Coordinates of N, CA and C in Angstrom, one line a residue:
X922 N 23.4 -51.8 -54.0 CA 23.2 -50.0 -54.5 C 24.6 -49.1 -54.2
X923 N 25.3 -48.7 -55.5 CA 26.0 -48.5 -55.6 C 26.1 -47.0 -55.3
X924 N 26.6 -46.0 -54.2 CA 26.7 -44.5 -54.7 C 28.0 -43.5 -54.5
X925 N 28.4 -42.7 -55.4 CA 29.1 -41.8 -54.7 C 29.0 -41.0 -54.2
X926 N 29.9 -40.7 -53.0 CA 29.8 -39.3 -52.1 C 30.5 -38.8 -52.3
X927 N 30.8 -38.0 -53.0 CA 31.9 -36.8 -53.3 C 32.0 -36.2 -51.7
X928 N 31.2 -35.9 -51.5 CA 31.1 -34.7 -49.7 C 30.7 -35.4 -48.4
X929 N 31.2 -34.8 -48.0 CA 31.1 -36.1 -46.7 C 29.6 -35.2 -46.1
X930 N 29.0 -33.9 -46.9 CA 27.7 -33.8 -46.7 C 27.0 -34.8 -47.4
X931 N 27.4 -35.1 -48.4 CA 26.3 -35.9 -49.1 C 25.8 -37.0 -48.1
X932 N 27.2 -37.2 -47.8 CA 26.5 -38.9 -46.6 C 25.9 -38.3 -45.9
X933 N 25.7 -37.2 -45.3 CA 24.7 -36.8 -44.6 C 23.5 -36.9 -44.9
X934 N 23.4 -36.0 -45.7 CA 21.9 -36.2 -46.5 C 20.8 -37.1 -47.0
X935 N 22.4 -38.3 -47.8 CA 21.3 -39.7 -48.2 C 21.2 -40.1 -46.4
X936 N 22.1 -40.2 -45.4 CA 20.9 -40.7 -44.1 C 20.3 -40.2 -43.9
X937 N 19.5 -38.8 -43.6 CA 18.3 -38.1 -43.9 C 17.3 -38.6 -44.8
X938 N 17.4 -38.8 -46.0 CA 16.5 -38.7 -47.1 C 16.3 -40.5 -46.6
X939 N 17.1 -41.3 -46.5 CA 16.8 -42.8 -46.2 C 16.4 -43.2 -45.2
X940 N 17.0 -42.6 -44.4 CA 15.6 -42.8 -42.9 C 14.2 -42.2 -43.5
X941 N 13.9 -41.0 -43.5 CA 12.4 -40.2 -43.8 C 11.9 -41.5 -45.2
X942 N 12.1 -42.5 -46.1 CA 12.2 -43.2 -47.0 C 12.1 -45.2 -46.4
X943 N 12.9 -44.7 -45.6 CA 12.8 -46.0 -44.8 C 13.3 -47.2 -45.7
X944 N 14.3 -46.4 -46.3 CA 15.0 -47.5 -47.5 C 16.6 -48.2 -46.9
X945 N 16.4 -49.4 -46.2 CA 17.2 -50.2 -45.9 C 18.6 -50.2 -46.5
X946 N 18.6 -50.6 -47.5 CA 19.6 -50.0 -48.9 C 20.1 -49.2 -49.3
X947 N 19.4 -48.2 -49.2 CA 20.5 -46.4 -49.3 C 21.0 -46.2 -48.0
X948 N 20.3 -46.5 -47.1 CA 20.9 -46.0 -45.6 C 22.2 -47.2 -45.3
X949 N 22.3 -48.4 -45.7 CA 23.3 -49.2 -46.0 C 24.4 -48.6 -46.7
X950 N 24.2 -48.2 -47.5 CA 25.3 -47.9 -48.8 C 26.3 -46.7 -48.1
X951 N 25.9 -46.1 -47.1 CA 26.9 -44.9 -46.4 C 27.9 -45.8 -45.9
X952 N 27.5 -47.1 -45.2 CA 28.8 -47.7 -45.0 C 29.8 -48.5 -45.1
X953 N 30.8 -48.6 -44.4 CA 32.0 -49.7 -44.9 C 31.4 -50.9 -44.6
X954 N 32.3 -52.4 -45.5 CA 31.7 -53.7 -44.8 C 32.0 -53.7 -43.7
X955 N 32.7 -53.5 -43.4 CA 33.6 -53.2 -41.6 C 33.1 -52.5 -40.8
X956 N 32.1 -52.2 -40.6 CA 31.4 -50.8 -39.9 C 31.2 -51.0 -38.7
X957 N 31.4 -50.4 -37.5 CA 31.4 -50.6 -36.0 C 30.6 -49.7 -35.2
X958 N 29.1 -50.0 -34.8 CA 28.4 -49.2 -34.5 C 28.3 -49.0 -33.0
X959 N 28.3 -47.7 -32.0 CA 27.7 -48.0 -31.1 C 26.3 -47.1 -30.8
X960 N 25.4 -47.9 -30.2 CA 24.2 -46.9 -30.6 C 23.2 -46.9 -29.1
X961 N 22.5 -46.3 -29.4 CA 21.9 -45.7 -27.9 C 20.8 -47.0 -27.7
X962 N 20.0 -47.9 -28.8 CA 18.9 -48.8 -28.7 C 19.1 -50.2 -28.9
X963 N 18.3 -51.2 -28.2 CA 18.6 -52.6 -28.2 C 19.9 -52.8 -28.2
X964 N 20.2 -53.5 -29.4 CA 21.7 -53.8 -29.4 C 22.5 -52.8 -29.5
X965 N 22.9 -52.6 -28.5 CA 24.0 -51.1 -28.6 C 25.3 -50.9 -29.4
X966 N 25.5 -52.5 -29.7 CA 26.4 -52.3 -30.4 C 26.4 -53.3 -32.3
X967 N 27.1 -52.8 -32.7 CA 26.8 -53.2 -34.1 C 28.3 -53.7 -35.1
X968 N 28.3 -54.9 -35.0 CA 29.8 -54.9 -36.3 C 29.7 -55.9 -37.6
X969 N 30.3 -55.0 -38.5 CA 29.7 -54.9 -39.8 C 28.4 -55.2 -40.6
X970 N 28.3 -55.1 -41.7 CA 26.6 -54.7 -42.3 C 25.5 -55.7 -42.0
X971 N 25.8 -56.8 -41.8 CA 24.8 -58.2 -41.6 C 24.2 -57.7 -40.2
X972 N 25.1 -56.8 -39.1 CA 24.7 -57.0 -37.7 C 23.8 -55.2 -38.0
X973 N 24.3 -54.5 -38.8 CA 23.9 -53.7 -39.1 C 22.3 -53.7 -40.2
X974 N 22.4 -54.1 -40.6 CA 21.3 -54.2 -41.5 C 19.8 -55.2 -40.9
X975 N 20.1 -56.3 -39.7 CA 19.3 -56.7 -38.7 C 18.8 -55.5 -38.2
X976 N 19.3 -54.2 -37.8 CA 18.8 -53.4 -36.6 C 18.3 -52.3 -37.4
X977 N 18.5 -52.0 -38.2 CA 17.8 -51.2 -39.3 C 17.0 -51.3 -40.2
X978 N 16.6 -53.0 -40.6 CA 15.4 -53.8 -40.6 C 14.4 -53.6 -39.4
X979 N 14.4 -53.7 -38.8 CA 14.0 -53.7 -37.1 C 13.7 -52.4 -37.1
X980 N 14.1 -51.3 -37.3 CA 14.4 -50.0 -36.7 C 13.0 -49.7 -37.5
X981 N 13.0 -49.5 -39.3 CA 12.2 -49.4 -40.2 C 10.8 -50.3 -40.3
X982 N 11.2 -51.5 -39.8 CA 9.6 -52.2 -39.8 C 8.9 -51.8 -39.0
X983 N 9.7 -51.1 -37.7 CA 8.8 -50.7 -36.7 C 8.3 -49.2 -37.4
X984 N 8.8 -48.6 -38.2 CA 8.3 -47.5 -38.7 C 7.2 -47.5 -39.4
X985 N 7.2 -48.7 -39.9 CA 6.2 -49.5 -41.1 C 4.6 -49.2 -40.3
X986 N 4.8 -50.0 -39.5 CA 4.0 -50.6 -38.7 C 3.2 -49.6 -37.9
X987 N 3.7 -48.6 -37.5 CA 3.5 -47.5 -36.7 C 3.0 -46.4 -38.3
X988 N 3.0 -46.6 -39.2 CA 2.8 -45.9 -40.3 C 3.2 -44.2 -39.6
X989 N 4.8 -44.2 -39.4 CA 5.6 -43.3 -39.1 C 6.6 -42.5 -40.1
X990 N 6.4 -41.6 -40.1 CA 7.7 -40.6 -41.0 C 8.9 -40.5 -39.7
X991 N 10.4 -40.3 -40.3 CA 10.9 -40.5 -39.2 C 11.8 -38.7 -39.8
X992 N 11.8 -37.6 -39.4 CA 12.4 -36.8 -40.2 C 13.8 -36.9 -39.5
X993 N 14.4 -35.8 -40.1 CA 16.5 -36.2 -39.3 C 16.4 -34.7 -39.8
X994 N 17.2 -33.3 -38.5 CA 17.6 -32.8 -38.9 C 19.2 -32.4 -38.2
X995 N 20.1 -32.1 -39.0 CA 21.6 -32.2 -38.4 C 21.9 -31.0 -37.8
X996 N 21.8 -30.8 -36.7 CA 22.8 -29.5 -35.8 C 24.1 -29.3 -35.6
X997 N 24.4 -27.8 -35.4 CA 25.7 -27.9 -34.9 C 26.8 -29.2 -35.6
X998 N 26.5 -28.6 -36.9 CA 28.0 -30.1 -37.7 C 29.2 -29.5 -37.6
X999 N 29.7 -30.5 -37.2 CA 31.7 -30.0 -37.1 C 32.2 -31.1 -38.4
X1000 N 32.8 -30.8 -39.1 CA 33.5 -31.4 -40.0 C 34.8 -31.3 -40.2
X1001 N 35.8 -32.4 -40.1 CA 37.4 -31.9 -40.4 C 37.9 -33.2 -41.3
X1002 N 38.4 -32.7 -42.5 CA 38.6 -33.9 -43.3 C 39.7 -33.4 -43.5
X1003 N 40.5 -34.7 -43.9 CA 41.4 -34.7 -44.7 C 41.1 -35.3 -46.3
X1004 N 42.6 -35.5 -47.1 CA 41.5 -35.8 -48.4 C 41.2 -37.7 -48.0
X1005 N 41.4 -38.2 -47.1 CA 41.0 -39.6 -46.9 C 40.2 -39.7 -45.6
X1006 N 40.3 -39.0 -45.0 CA 39.9 -39.5 -43.8 C 39.1 -38.3 -43.3
X1007 N 37.8 -38.3 -42.2 CA 36.7 -36.9 -41.9 C 36.2 -37.6 -40.7
X1008 N 36.3 -36.5 -40.1 CA 35.4 -36.7 -38.7 C 34.3 -35.8 -38.0
X1009 N 32.9 -36.6 -38.5 CA 32.1 -35.4 -38.0 C 31.3 -35.6 -36.6
X1010 N 31.1 -34.2 -35.9 CA 30.4 -34.7 -34.2 C 29.2 -33.7 -35.0
X1011 N 27.8 -34.0 -34.2 CA 26.8 -32.9 -33.9 C 26.0 -33.5 -33.0
X1012 N 24.7 -32.6 -33.5 CA 23.4 -33.3 -32.6 C 22.6 -33.4 -33.8
X1013 N 21.1 -34.9 -33.6 CA 20.6 -35.3 -34.4 C 19.1 -35.5 -34.0
X1014 N 18.2 -34.4 -34.6 CA 16.8 -34.5 -33.9 C 16.2 -35.3 -35.1
X1015 N 15.6 -36.4 -34.5 CA 14.7 -37.1 -34.9 C 13.0 -36.9 -34.3
X1016 N 12.4 -36.4 -35.6 CA 11.1 -36.4 -35.3 C 10.0 -37.3 -36.2
X1017 N 9.4 -37.6 -34.9 CA 8.2 -39.1 -35.5 C 7.0 -38.0 -36.0
X1018 N 7.1 -38.6 -37.3 CA 5.2 -37.8 -37.9 C 4.3 -39.0 -38.5
X1019 N 3.2 -38.8 -38.0 CA 2.3 -39.4 -38.0 C 1.9 -38.8 -39.6
X1020 N 2.3 -40.9 -40.6 CA 1.8 -40.1 -42.0 C 0.5 -39.8 -42.8
X1021 N -0.4 -40.5 -41.9 CA -1.6 -39.4 -42.7 C -2.2 -38.3 -41.7
X1022 N -1.6 -38.3 -41.0 CA -2.2 -36.9 -40.4 C -1.4 -35.8 -40.4
X1023 N 0.3 -35.8 -40.3 CA 1.4 -35.1 -40.2 C 1.3 -34.4 -38.9
X1024 N 0.8 -35.2 -38.0 CA 0.8 -35.1 -36.6 C 2.1 -35.3 -35.6
X1025 N 2.9 -34.6 -35.6 CA 4.0 -34.5 -34.7 C 3.7 -35.7 -33.5
X1026 N 4.6 -36.5 -33.4 CA 4.3 -37.9 -32.3 C 5.1 -37.7 -31.0
X1027 N 6.4 -37.4 -31.6 CA 7.7 -37.7 -30.5 C 9.3 -36.7 -31.1
X1028 N 10.0 -36.4 -30.4 CA 10.8 -35.9 -30.9 C 12.4 -36.1 -29.8
X1029 N 13.5 -36.4 -30.4 CA 14.0 -36.8 -29.7 C 15.7 -35.9 -29.9
X1030 N 16.9 -36.1 -29.6 CA 18.1 -35.3 -29.9 C 19.3 -36.4 -29.4
X1031 N 19.5 -37.0 -30.4 CA 21.1 -37.6 -29.7 C 22.3 -36.5 -30.4
X1032 N 23.3 -37.1 -29.5 CA 24.8 -37.0 -30.1 C 24.8 -37.6 -31.0
X1033 N 25.4 -37.3 -31.8 CA 26.6 -38.3 -32.6 C 27.7 -38.2 -33.1
X1034 N 29.2 -38.9 -33.7 CA 30.3 -38.9 -34.1 C 30.2 -40.1 -35.2
X1035 N 31.1 -39.4 -36.3 CA 31.2 -40.5 -37.4 C 32.3 -40.3 -37.3
X1036 N 33.2 -41.4 -38.0 CA 34.6 -41.5 -38.6 C 34.2 -41.9 -40.1
X1037 N 35.1 -41.4 -40.9 CA 34.5 -41.7 -42.8 C 35.6 -41.5 -42.9
X1038 N 35.9 -42.7 -44.2 CA 37.0 -42.9 -44.8 C 36.9 -42.5 -46.3
X1039 N 37.6 -42.3 -46.8 CA 37.7 -42.3 -48.1 C 37.8 -43.6 -49.1
X1040 N 37.2 -44.2 -49.9 CA 37.6 -45.2 -50.5 C 37.3 -44.8 -52.0
X1041 N 38.3 -45.1 -52.9 CA 37.1 -45.6 -54.5 C 36.2 -43.9 -54.8
X1042 N 37.4 -43.1 -54.4 CA 36.7 -41.8 -54.8 C 35.1 -41.8 -53.6
X1043 N 35.0 -42.3 -52.8 CA 33.4 -42.2 -52.5 C 34.1 -42.2 -50.3
X1044 N 33.7 -41.4 -50.1 CA 33.4 -41.1 -48.4 C 32.1 -42.3 -48.0
X1045 N 32.4 -43.6 -47.1 CA 32.1 -44.3 -46.2 C 32.3 -44.2 -45.0
X1046 N 31.3 -44.6 -44.4 CA 31.3 -44.6 -42.7 C 31.6 -45.6 -41.8
X1047 N 32.9 -45.5 -41.6 CA 33.4 -46.7 -40.8 C 33.7 -47.3 -39.0
X1048 N 32.9 -45.7 -38.4 CA 32.5 -45.9 -37.3 C 31.6 -44.7 -36.7
X1049 N 30.4 -45.2 -35.9 CA 29.1 -44.7 -35.9 C 29.5 -44.2 -34.2
X1050 N 29.0 -43.8 -33.8 CA 28.9 -43.5 -32.4 C 27.6 -42.3 -31.3
X1051 N 26.1 -42.8 -31.4 CA 25.3 -42.2 -30.8 C 25.2 -42.2 -29.4
X1052 N 24.6 -40.8 -28.5 CA 25.0 -41.2 -27.2 C 23.7 -40.3 -26.9
X1053 N 23.4 -40.2 -25.3 CA 22.3 -39.1 -24.7 C 23.1 -38.8 -23.6
X1054 N 23.1 -37.4 -23.1 CA 23.4 -36.8 -21.7 C 21.9 -38.3 -20.8
X1055 N 23.1 -37.9 -19.6 CA 22.1 -39.2 -18.5 C 21.8 -38.3 -17.3
X1056 N 20.3 -38.2 -16.7 CA 20.1 -37.7 -15.8 C 20.8 -38.5 -14.6
X1057 N 21.6 -38.0 -13.8 CA 22.2 -38.8 -12.8 C 21.6 -39.2 -11.6
X1058 N 20.2 -38.0 -11.7 CA 19.3 -39.0 -10.6 C 18.8 -40.4 -10.6
X1059 N 18.6 -40.4 -12.3 CA 17.3 -41.5 -12.8 C 18.4 -42.7 -13.1
X1060 N 19.3 -42.1 -14.0 CA 20.1 -42.7 -14.1 C 19.4 -43.3 -15.6
X1061 N 18.4 -42.5 -16.3 CA 17.9 -43.0 -17.6 C 18.3 -41.4 -19.0
X1062 N 18.6 -41.9 -19.9 CA 19.3 -40.7 -20.9 C 18.1 -39.9 -20.9
X1063 N 18.4 -38.3 -20.8 CA 17.5 -37.2 -21.5 C 17.4 -37.1 -23.0
X1064 N 15.9 -37.6 -23.6 CA 15.9 -37.2 -25.1 C 15.0 -36.0 -25.3
X1065 N 15.0 -34.6 -24.6 CA 14.2 -33.9 -25.4 C 15.5 -32.1 -24.9
X1066 N 17.1 -32.9 -24.6 CA 17.7 -31.5 -24.9 C 18.8 -31.2 -26.6
X1067 N 18.6 -30.2 -26.4 CA 19.4 -29.6 -27.2 C 20.6 -28.8 -27.1

């Protein structure tokens, strides 16, 4: 799937809709082939599209099996960009919704940083880092802060 993302906000909006639609190829269209991702789940690091595709496919398959829609909201978005490079940091809230009932199942907010480059007139993500604050007493991630 070839798309043209002329604005950094186009990338964020497509990220949001691709996750809601559980569309692996749409989500992967946002990333450069040499993508390097630090994630909070399972395999904490992915290098390259094949590695990231495996993680995304597993994630979306789990959502399908549970009949869960995942709404994505970007908060406190800061974008710094030049003509060829962009840096984004924000809080991203993921809300799981039961498809049939519309009932909210769970919600969590992660901190995200994206590094993007403009290649052939379109923005692509070359680096992504998500994190959670840690409760120092338990050593566990804090999922419900905003």
